[in-house]
Amino acid sequence: MRDPHPAVTAVIEHHHADVSGGWLRAATFGAMDGLVTNIALIAGVGGGGAGHRALLLTGAAGLVAGAISMGLGEYTSVRTQNEQVAAELSKELHELRVNPEGEAEELVAMWVARGLPVGLARQVADVLKDHPEQALRVHAQEELGVVPDELPSPWTAAGSSFVCFAVGALFPLLPYLLGLNNLWLALAIGGVGLFVAGALVGRFTDRPWWRGGLRQLVLGGLAAVATYGIGALIGVGVS
């Protein structure tokens, strides 16, 4: 016999991307920064008339220094944020222990403001009073906007940023590593890297890949034009 209510029994499976691990933002910033930084560095030094050795040294130094800086910066940033969240959670746990009624009323007020019936809001809040760990989780989500056991890892963020910066910075450096001394080829390869990175980000965010690629290509191109112009001016001035 055919089920008269297929919508009731059907299970719709869908998956969400991991938006809480901290790696995607760090990887995106790392790759983009690596590309733009080294493209701009090479364009600026090349615009000043530097030779193959100087360009190779500049690009390599930019890759290493930038990757280390990005990794340390991401680690410190995420670690500091997590420590701040931990301090706030400690305060919240203290309040839950010494003033459970007041904390329950806070939840009731927030839920009612969002349209939940008063009776139902109070019932749920009263149940949570007997479960401090779950109550802390709910208060953290409602008041701080975080999930205590899903905080981003500083090591994951640092590693993603370090590796992706290095990979991005490697693109415009490739011709010089292969023994070629062609600034425009290096910038073209960097431009391809920018487009690919922007397109990949577009795929992650369900936006048109070509739009993301073009956006990053234009932004990186503007940075390269600016630094090339400055390098050319300085090169003329000191020659």
PDB file of C-alpha atoms in Angstrom:
ATOM      1  CA  MET A   1       0.000   0.000   0.000  1.00  0.00           C
ATOM      2  CA  ARG A   2       1.307   3.405  -0.933  1.00  0.00           C
ATOM      3  CA  ASP A   3       2.268   5.690   1.933  1.00  0.00           C
ATOM      4  CA  PRO A   4      -0.301   8.555   1.932  1.00  0.00           C
ATOM      5  CA  HIS A   5       2.184  10.893   3.605  1.00  0.00           C
ATOM      6  CA  PRO A   6       5.567  10.312   1.991  1.00  0.00           C
ATOM      7  CA  ALA A   7       6.860  13.636   3.291  1.00  0.00           C
ATOM      8  CA  VAL A   8       6.479  12.396   6.865  1.00  0.00           C
ATOM      9  CA  THR A   9       8.617   9.297   6.428  1.00  0.00           C
ATOM     10  CA  ALA A  10      11.095  10.570   3.850  1.00  0.00           C
ATOM     11  CA  VAL A  11      14.557  11.402   5.131  1.00  0.00           C
ATOM     12  CA  ILE A  12      16.222  14.184   3.234  1.00  0.00           C
ATOM     13  CA  GLU A  13      19.961  13.933   3.567  1.00  0.00           C
ATOM     14  CA  HIS A  14      22.089  16.992   3.071  1.00  0.00           C
ATOM     15  CA  HIS A  15      25.541  17.965   4.140  1.00  0.00           C
ATOM     16  CA  HIS A  16      27.027  21.236   5.261  1.00  0.00           C
ATOM     17  CA  ALA A  17      30.587  22.395   4.856  1.00  0.00           C
ATOM     18  CA  ASP A  18      32.730  22.623   7.962  1.00  0.00           C
ATOM     19  CA  VAL A  19      32.434  26.315   8.875  1.00  0.00           C
ATOM     20  CA  SER A  20      33.712  26.046  12.440  1.00  0.00           C
ATOM     21  CA  GLY A  21      37.113  24.358  12.089  1.00  0.00           C
ATOM     22  CA  GLY A  22      38.993  27.545  11.335  1.00  0.00           C
ATOM     23  CA  TRP A  23      40.913  26.112   8.359  1.00  0.00           C
ATOM     24  CA  LEU A  24      38.969  27.548   5.407  1.00  0.00           C
ATOM     25  CA  ARG A  25      39.332  31.197   6.374  1.00  0.00           C
ATOM     26  CA  ALA A  26      43.014  30.741   7.200  1.00  0.00           C
ATOM     27  CA  ALA A  27      43.671  28.799   3.989  1.00  0.00           C
ATOM     28  CA  THR A  28      41.851  31.382   1.872  1.00  0.00           C
ATOM     29  CA  PHE A  29      43.651  34.345   3.396  1.00  0.00           C
ATOM     30  CA  GLY A  30      46.960  32.492   3.249  1.00  0.00           C
ATOM     31  CA  ALA A  31      46.704  31.609  -0.440  1.00  0.00           C
ATOM     32  CA  MET A  32      45.484  35.056  -1.469  1.00  0.00           C
ATOM     33  CA  ASP A  33      48.105  36.831   0.625  1.00  0.00           C
ATOM     34  CA  GLY A  34      50.853  34.600  -0.731  1.00  0.00           C
ATOM     35  CA  LEU A  35      49.860  35.291  -4.311  1.00  0.00           C
ATOM     36  CA  VAL A  36      49.300  39.022  -3.940  1.00  0.00           C
ATOM     37  CA  THR A  37      52.357  39.585  -1.727  1.00  0.00           C
ATOM     38  CA  ASN A  38      54.839  37.874  -4.012  1.00  0.00           C
ATOM     39  CA  ILE A  39      53.248  39.164  -7.212  1.00  0.00           C
ATOM     40  CA  ALA A  40      53.487  42.688  -5.823  1.00  0.00           C
ATOM     41  CA  LEU A  41      57.022  42.168  -4.513  1.00  0.00           C
ATOM     42  CA  ILE A  42      58.304  40.771  -7.792  1.00  0.00           C
ATOM     43  CA  ALA A  43      56.482  43.433  -9.789  1.00  0.00           C
ATOM     44  CA  GLY A  44      57.930  46.206  -7.631  1.00  0.00           C
ATOM     45  CA  VAL A  45      61.498  44.917  -7.672  1.00  0.00           C
ATOM     46  CA  GLY A  46      61.249  44.025 -11.357  1.00  0.00           C
ATOM     47  CA  GLY A  47      59.853  47.455 -12.129  1.00  0.00           C
ATOM     48  CA  GLY A  48      62.942  48.923 -10.517  1.00  0.00           C
ATOM     49  CA  GLY A  49      65.131  47.057 -12.987  1.00  0.00           C
ATOM     50  CA  ALA A  50      66.428  44.266 -10.722  1.00  0.00           C
ATOM     51  CA  GLY A  51      68.030  41.237 -12.329  1.00  0.00           C
ATOM     52  CA  HIS A  52      67.312  37.519 -12.083  1.00  0.00           C
ATOM     53  CA  ARG A  53      69.257  36.939  -8.859  1.00  0.00           C
ATOM     54  CA  ALA A  54      67.639  39.862  -7.016  1.00  0.00           C
ATOM     55  CA  LEU A  55      64.156  38.813  -8.130  1.00  0.00           C
ATOM     56  CA  LEU A  56      64.726  35.216  -7.086  1.00  0.00           C
ATOM     57  CA  LEU A  57      66.082  36.288  -3.707  1.00  0.00           C
ATOM     58  CA  THR A  58      63.185  38.729  -3.185  1.00  0.00           C
ATOM     59  CA  GLY A  59      60.565  36.136  -4.069  1.00  0.00           C
ATOM     60  CA  ALA A  60      62.125  33.435  -1.909  1.00  0.00           C
ATOM     61  CA  ALA A  61      62.481  35.768   1.058  1.00  0.00           C
ATOM     62  CA  GLY A  62      58.909  36.928   0.617  1.00  0.00           C
ATOM     63  CA  LEU A  63      57.669  33.339   0.549  1.00  0.00           C
ATOM     64  CA  VAL A  64      59.505  32.237   3.695  1.00  0.00           C
ATOM     65  CA  ALA A  65      58.960  35.402   5.728  1.00  0.00           C
ATOM     66  CA  GLY A  66      55.321  35.707   4.718  1.00  0.00           C
ATOM     67  CA  ALA A  67      54.473  32.055   5.406  1.00  0.00           C
ATOM     68  CA  ILE A  68      56.033  32.223   8.873  1.00  0.00           C
ATOM     69  CA  SER A  69      54.332  35.523   9.627  1.00  0.00           C
ATOM     70  CA  MET A  70      50.925  34.279   8.469  1.00  0.00           C
ATOM     71  CA  GLY A  71      51.243  31.024  10.423  1.00  0.00           C
ATOM     72  CA  LEU A  72      52.259  32.774  13.642  1.00  0.00           C
ATOM     73  CA  GLY A  73      49.613  35.439  13.163  1.00  0.00           C
ATOM     74  CA  GLU A  74      46.822  32.913  12.666  1.00  0.00           C
ATOM     75  CA  TYR A  75      47.967  30.832  15.648  1.00  0.00           C
ATOM     76  CA  THR A  76      48.112  33.872  17.931  1.00  0.00           C
ATOM     77  CA  SER A  77      44.800  35.245  16.678  1.00  0.00           C
ATOM     78  CA  VAL A  78      42.828  32.010  17.061  1.00  0.00           C
ATOM     79  CA  ARG A  79      44.526  31.120  20.373  1.00  0.00           C
ATOM     80  CA  THR A  80      43.715  34.558  21.797  1.00  0.00           C
ATOM     81  CA  GLN A  81      40.122  34.325  20.614  1.00  0.00           C
ATOM     82  CA  ASN A  82      39.707  30.879  22.173  1.00  0.00           C
ATOM     83  CA  GLU A  83      41.200  32.090  25.458  1.00  0.00           C
ATOM     84  CA  GLN A  84      38.778  35.004  25.498  1.00  0.00           C
ATOM     85  CA  VAL A  85      35.868  32.631  24.859  1.00  0.00           C
ATOM     86  CA  ALA A  86      37.121  30.327  27.646  1.00  0.00           C
ATOM     87  CA  ALA A  87      37.208  33.270  30.069  1.00  0.00           C
ATOM     88  CA  GLU A  88      33.655  34.232  29.168  1.00  0.00           C
ATOM     89  CA  LEU A  89      32.482  30.635  29.509  1.00  0.00           C
ATOM     90  CA  SER A  90      34.055  30.494  32.983  1.00  0.00           C
ATOM     91  CA  LYS A  91      32.084  33.590  33.976  1.00  0.00           C
ATOM     92  CA  GLU A  92      28.913  32.079  32.544  1.00  0.00           C
ATOM     93  CA  LEU A  93      29.427  28.793  34.406  1.00  0.00           C
ATOM     94  CA  HIS A  94      29.919  30.722  37.650  1.00  0.00           C
ATOM     95  CA  GLU A  95      26.644  32.571  37.086  1.00  0.00           C
ATOM     96  CA  LEU A  96      24.835  29.328  36.310  1.00  0.00           C
ATOM     97  CA  ARG A  97      25.980  27.922  39.646  1.00  0.00           C
ATOM     98  CA  VAL A  98      25.294  30.931  41.860  1.00  0.00           C
ATOM     99  CA  ASN A  99      22.275  32.387  40.074  1.00  0.00           C
ATOM    100  CA  PRO A 100      20.492  29.660  38.079  1.00  0.00           C
ATOM    101  CA  GLU A 101      17.117  31.411  38.299  1.00  0.00           C
ATOM    102  CA  GLY A 102      18.448  34.660  36.900  1.00  0.00           C
ATOM    103  CA  GLU A 103      20.240  32.877  34.044  1.00  0.00           C
ATOM    104  CA  ALA A 104      17.061  30.948  33.231  1.00  0.00           C
ATOM    105  CA  GLU A 105      15.131  34.227  33.077  1.00  0.00           C
ATOM    106  CA  GLU A 106      17.723  35.578  30.640  1.00  0.00           C
ATOM    107  CA  LEU A 107      17.065  32.663  28.309  1.00  0.00           C
ATOM    108  CA  VAL A 108      13.319  33.079  28.627  1.00  0.00           C
ATOM    109  CA  ALA A 109      13.559  36.762  27.752  1.00  0.00           C
ATOM    110  CA  MET A 110      15.754  36.083  24.699  1.00  0.00           C
ATOM    111  CA  TRP A 111      13.542  33.307  23.367  1.00  0.00           C
ATOM    112  CA  VAL A 112      10.338  35.261  23.916  1.00  0.00           C
ATOM    113  CA  ALA A 113      11.877  38.211  22.060  1.00  0.00           C
ATOM    114  CA  ARG A 114      12.429  35.852  19.132  1.00  0.00           C
ATOM    115  CA  GLY A 115       8.787  34.796  19.127  1.00  0.00           C
ATOM    116  CA  LEU A 116       8.758  31.669  21.296  1.00  0.00           C
ATOM    117  CA  PRO A 117       5.689  31.318  23.567  1.00  0.00           C
ATOM    118  CA  VAL A 118       6.410  32.306  27.162  1.00  0.00           C
ATOM    119  CA  GLY A 119       5.260  28.980  28.578  1.00  0.00           C
ATOM    120  CA  LEU A 120       7.407  26.902  26.268  1.00  0.00           C
ATOM    121  CA  ALA A 121      10.447  29.148  26.771  1.00  0.00           C
ATOM    122  CA  ARG A 122      10.139  28.878  30.546  1.00  0.00           C
ATOM    123  CA  GLN A 123       9.652  25.109  30.379  1.00  0.00           C
ATOM    124  CA  VAL A 124      12.847  24.595  28.370  1.00  0.00           C
ATOM    125  CA  ALA A 125      14.800  27.006  30.596  1.00  0.00           C
ATOM    126  CA  ASP A 126      13.638  25.153  33.711  1.00  0.00           C
ATOM    127  CA  VAL A 127      14.764  21.811  32.248  1.00  0.00           C
ATOM    128  CA  LEU A 128      18.199  23.256  31.463  1.00  0.00           C
ATOM    129  CA  LYS A 129      18.676  24.302  35.110  1.00  0.00           C
ATOM    130  CA  ASP A 130      19.081  20.627  36.004  1.00  0.00           C
ATOM    131  CA  HIS A 131      21.721  20.096  33.286  1.00  0.00           C
ATOM    132  CA  PRO A 132      24.526  22.646  33.824  1.00  0.00           C
ATOM    133  CA  GLU A 133      26.742  21.426  30.969  1.00  0.00           C
ATOM    134  CA  GLN A 134      23.952  21.671  28.421  1.00  0.00           C
ATOM    135  CA  ALA A 135      22.825  24.951  29.952  1.00  0.00           C
ATOM    136  CA  LEU A 136      26.338  26.347  29.485  1.00  0.00           C
ATOM    137  CA  ARG A 137      26.304  25.258  25.852  1.00  0.00           C
ATOM    138  CA  VAL A 138      22.953  26.946  25.240  1.00  0.00           C
ATOM    139  CA  HIS A 139      23.977  30.148  27.018  1.00  0.00           C
ATOM    140  CA  ALA A 140      27.212  30.231  25.017  1.00  0.00           C
ATOM    141  CA  GLN A 141      25.305  29.929  21.767  1.00  0.00           C
ATOM    142  CA  GLU A 142      22.651  32.456  22.714  1.00  0.00           C
ATOM    143  CA  GLU A 143      24.831  35.084  24.417  1.00  0.00           C
ATOM    144  CA  LEU A 144      28.268  34.629  22.835  1.00  0.00           C
ATOM    145  CA  GLY A 145      27.369  33.087  19.499  1.00  0.00           C
ATOM    146  CA  VAL A 146      29.828  30.183  19.925  1.00  0.00           C
ATOM    147  CA  VAL A 147      29.639  26.428  20.441  1.00  0.00           C
ATOM    148  CA  PRO A 148      32.066  25.568  23.287  1.00  0.00           C
ATOM    149  CA  ASP A 149      33.190  22.199  21.923  1.00  0.00           C
ATOM    150  CA  GLU A 150      33.509  23.387  18.308  1.00  0.00           C
ATOM    151  CA  LEU A 151      36.026  26.197  18.674  1.00  0.00           C
ATOM    152  CA  PRO A 152      38.583  26.485  15.853  1.00  0.00           C
ATOM    153  CA  SER A 153      42.003  24.940  16.390  1.00  0.00           C
ATOM    154  CA  PRO A 154      44.887  27.436  16.408  1.00  0.00           C
ATOM    155  CA  TRP A 155      47.220  24.741  15.065  1.00  0.00           C
ATOM    156  CA  THR A 156      44.882  23.968  12.172  1.00  0.00           C
ATOM    157  CA  ALA A 157      44.548  27.654  11.348  1.00  0.00           C
ATOM    158  CA  ALA A 158      48.311  28.196  11.555  1.00  0.00           C
ATOM    159  CA  GLY A 159      49.149  25.163   9.423  1.00  0.00           C
ATOM    160  CA  SER A 160      46.564  26.026   6.771  1.00  0.00           C
ATOM    161  CA  SER A 161      47.743  29.605   6.572  1.00  0.00           C
ATOM    162  CA  PHE A 162      51.440  28.666   6.437  1.00  0.00           C
ATOM    163  CA  VAL A 163      51.082  26.039   3.710  1.00  0.00           C
ATOM    164  CA  CYS A 164      48.612  27.989   1.563  1.00  0.00           C
ATOM    165  CA  PHE A 165      50.671  31.190   1.751  1.00  0.00           C
ATOM    166  CA  ALA A 166      53.767  29.275   0.628  1.00  0.00           C
ATOM    167  CA  VAL A 167      51.891  27.629  -2.243  1.00  0.00           C
ATOM    168  CA  GLY A 168      50.403  30.942  -3.374  1.00  0.00           C
ATOM    169  CA  ALA A 169      53.733  32.762  -3.135  1.00  0.00           C
ATOM    170  CA  LEU A 170      55.395  30.026  -5.193  1.00  0.00           C
ATOM    171  CA  PHE A 171      53.374  30.744  -8.350  1.00  0.00           C
ATOM    172  CA  PRO A 172      55.044  33.994  -9.483  1.00  0.00           C
ATOM    173  CA  LEU A 173      58.407  32.623  -8.376  1.00  0.00           C
ATOM    174  CA  LEU A 174      58.291  29.563 -10.663  1.00  0.00           C
ATOM    175  CA  PRO A 175      59.961  31.072 -13.771  1.00  0.00           C
ATOM    176  CA  TYR A 176      62.952  32.266 -11.726  1.00  0.00           C
ATOM    177  CA  LEU A 177      63.309  28.882 -10.042  1.00  0.00           C
ATOM    178  CA  LEU A 178      63.422  27.334 -13.527  1.00  0.00           C
ATOM    179  CA  GLY A 179      66.196  29.705 -14.592  1.00  0.00           C
ATOM    180  CA  LEU A 180      64.049  32.053 -16.661  1.00  0.00           C
ATOM    181  CA  ASN A 181      64.349  35.818 -16.285  1.00  0.00           C
ATOM    182  CA  ASN A 182      60.991  37.011 -17.562  1.00  0.00           C
ATOM    183  CA  LEU A 183      59.027  39.381 -15.316  1.00  0.00           C
ATOM    184  CA  TRP A 184      55.879  39.300 -17.431  1.00  0.00           C
ATOM    185  CA  LEU A 185      55.807  35.507 -17.479  1.00  0.00           C
ATOM    186  CA  ALA A 186      56.098  35.510 -13.687  1.00  0.00           C
ATOM    187  CA  LEU A 187      53.238  37.988 -13.390  1.00  0.00           C
ATOM    188  CA  ALA A 188      51.122  36.012 -15.852  1.00  0.00           C
ATOM    189  CA  ILE A 189      51.633  32.791 -13.871  1.00  0.00           C
ATOM    190  CA  GLY A 190      50.764  34.697 -10.700  1.00  0.00           C
ATOM    191  CA  GLY A 191      47.620  35.955 -12.417  1.00  0.00           C
ATOM    192  CA  VAL A 192      46.629  32.390 -13.284  1.00  0.00           C
ATOM    193  CA  GLY A 193      47.141  31.456  -9.641  1.00  0.00           C
ATOM    194  CA  LEU A 194      44.939  34.353  -8.512  1.00  0.00           C
ATOM    195  CA  PHE A 195      42.164  33.340 -10.877  1.00  0.00           C
ATOM    196  CA  VAL A 196      42.325  29.685  -9.827  1.00  0.00           C
ATOM    197  CA  ALA A 197      42.336  30.584  -6.114  1.00  0.00           C
ATOM    198  CA  GLY A 198      39.375  32.922  -6.530  1.00  0.00           C
ATOM    199  CA  ALA A 199      37.482  30.308  -8.527  1.00  0.00           C
ATOM    200  CA  LEU A 200      38.074  27.671  -5.832  1.00  0.00           C
ATOM    201  CA  VAL A 201      36.780  30.036  -3.155  1.00  0.00           C
ATOM    202  CA  GLY A 202      33.721  30.630  -5.314  1.00  0.00           C
ATOM    203  CA  ARG A 203      33.087  26.887  -5.435  1.00  0.00           C
ATOM    204  CA  PHE A 204      33.324  26.642  -1.638  1.00  0.00           C
ATOM    205  CA  THR A 205      30.767  29.421  -1.212  1.00  0.00           C
ATOM    206  CA  ASP A 206      28.413  28.322  -4.017  1.00  0.00           C
ATOM    207  CA  ARG A 207      29.042  31.514  -5.993  1.00  0.00           C
ATOM    208  CA  PRO A 208      29.931  31.654  -9.706  1.00  0.00           C
ATOM    209  CA  TRP A 209      33.516  30.409 -10.010  1.00  0.00           C
ATOM    210  CA  TRP A 210      34.375  32.792 -12.825  1.00  0.00           C
ATOM    211  CA  ARG A 211      33.228  35.811 -10.816  1.00  0.00           C
ATOM    212  CA  GLY A 212      35.405  34.860  -7.852  1.00  0.00           C
ATOM    213  CA  GLY A 213      38.349  34.243 -10.162  1.00  0.00           C
ATOM    214  CA  LEU A 214      37.986  37.568 -11.959  1.00  0.00           C
ATOM    215  CA  ARG A 215      37.613  39.464  -8.697  1.00  0.00           C
ATOM    216  CA  GLN A 216      40.871  38.116  -7.301  1.00  0.00           C
ATOM    217  CA  LEU A 217      42.628  38.628 -10.627  1.00  0.00           C
ATOM    218  CA  VAL A 218      41.581  42.283 -10.743  1.00  0.00           C
ATOM    219  CA  LEU A 219      42.560  42.951  -7.116  1.00  0.00           C
ATOM    220  CA  GLY A 220      45.939  41.274  -7.539  1.00  0.00           C
ATOM    221  CA  GLY A 221      46.471  43.088 -10.827  1.00  0.00           C
ATOM    222  CA  LEU A 222      45.872  46.440  -9.164  1.00  0.00           C
ATOM    223  CA  ALA A 223      48.436  45.599  -6.484  1.00  0.00           C
ATOM    224  CA  ALA A 224      50.979  44.579  -9.138  1.00  0.00           C
ATOM    225  CA  VAL A 225      50.415  47.758 -11.170  1.00  0.00           C
ATOM    226  CA  ALA A 226      50.836  49.938  -8.092  1.00  0.00           C
ATOM    227  CA  THR A 227      54.063  48.288  -6.933  1.00  0.00           C
ATOM    228  CA  TYR A 228      55.497  48.125 -10.447  1.00  0.00           C
ATOM    229  CA  GLY A 229      54.904  51.841 -10.864  1.00  0.00           C
ATOM    230  CA  ILE A 230      56.538  52.626  -7.501  1.00  0.00           C
ATOM    231  CA  GLY A 231      59.461  50.343  -8.293  1.00  0.00           C
ATOM    232  CA  ALA A 232      59.954  51.988 -11.682  1.00  0.00           C
ATOM    233  CA  LEU A 233      59.930  55.458 -10.131  1.00  0.00           C
ATOM    234  CA  ILE A 234      62.415  54.482  -7.417  1.00  0.00           C
ATOM    235  CA  GLY A 235      64.586  52.625  -9.918  1.00  0.00           C
ATOM    236  CA  VAL A 236      64.824  55.711 -12.123  1.00  0.00           C
ATOM    237  CA  GLY A 237      65.563  57.914  -9.108  1.00  0.00           C
ATOM    238  CA  VAL A 238      68.449  55.813  -7.802  1.00  0.00           C
ATOM    239  CA  SER A 239      69.971  54.878 -11.164  1.00  0.00           C
TER     240      SER A 239
END
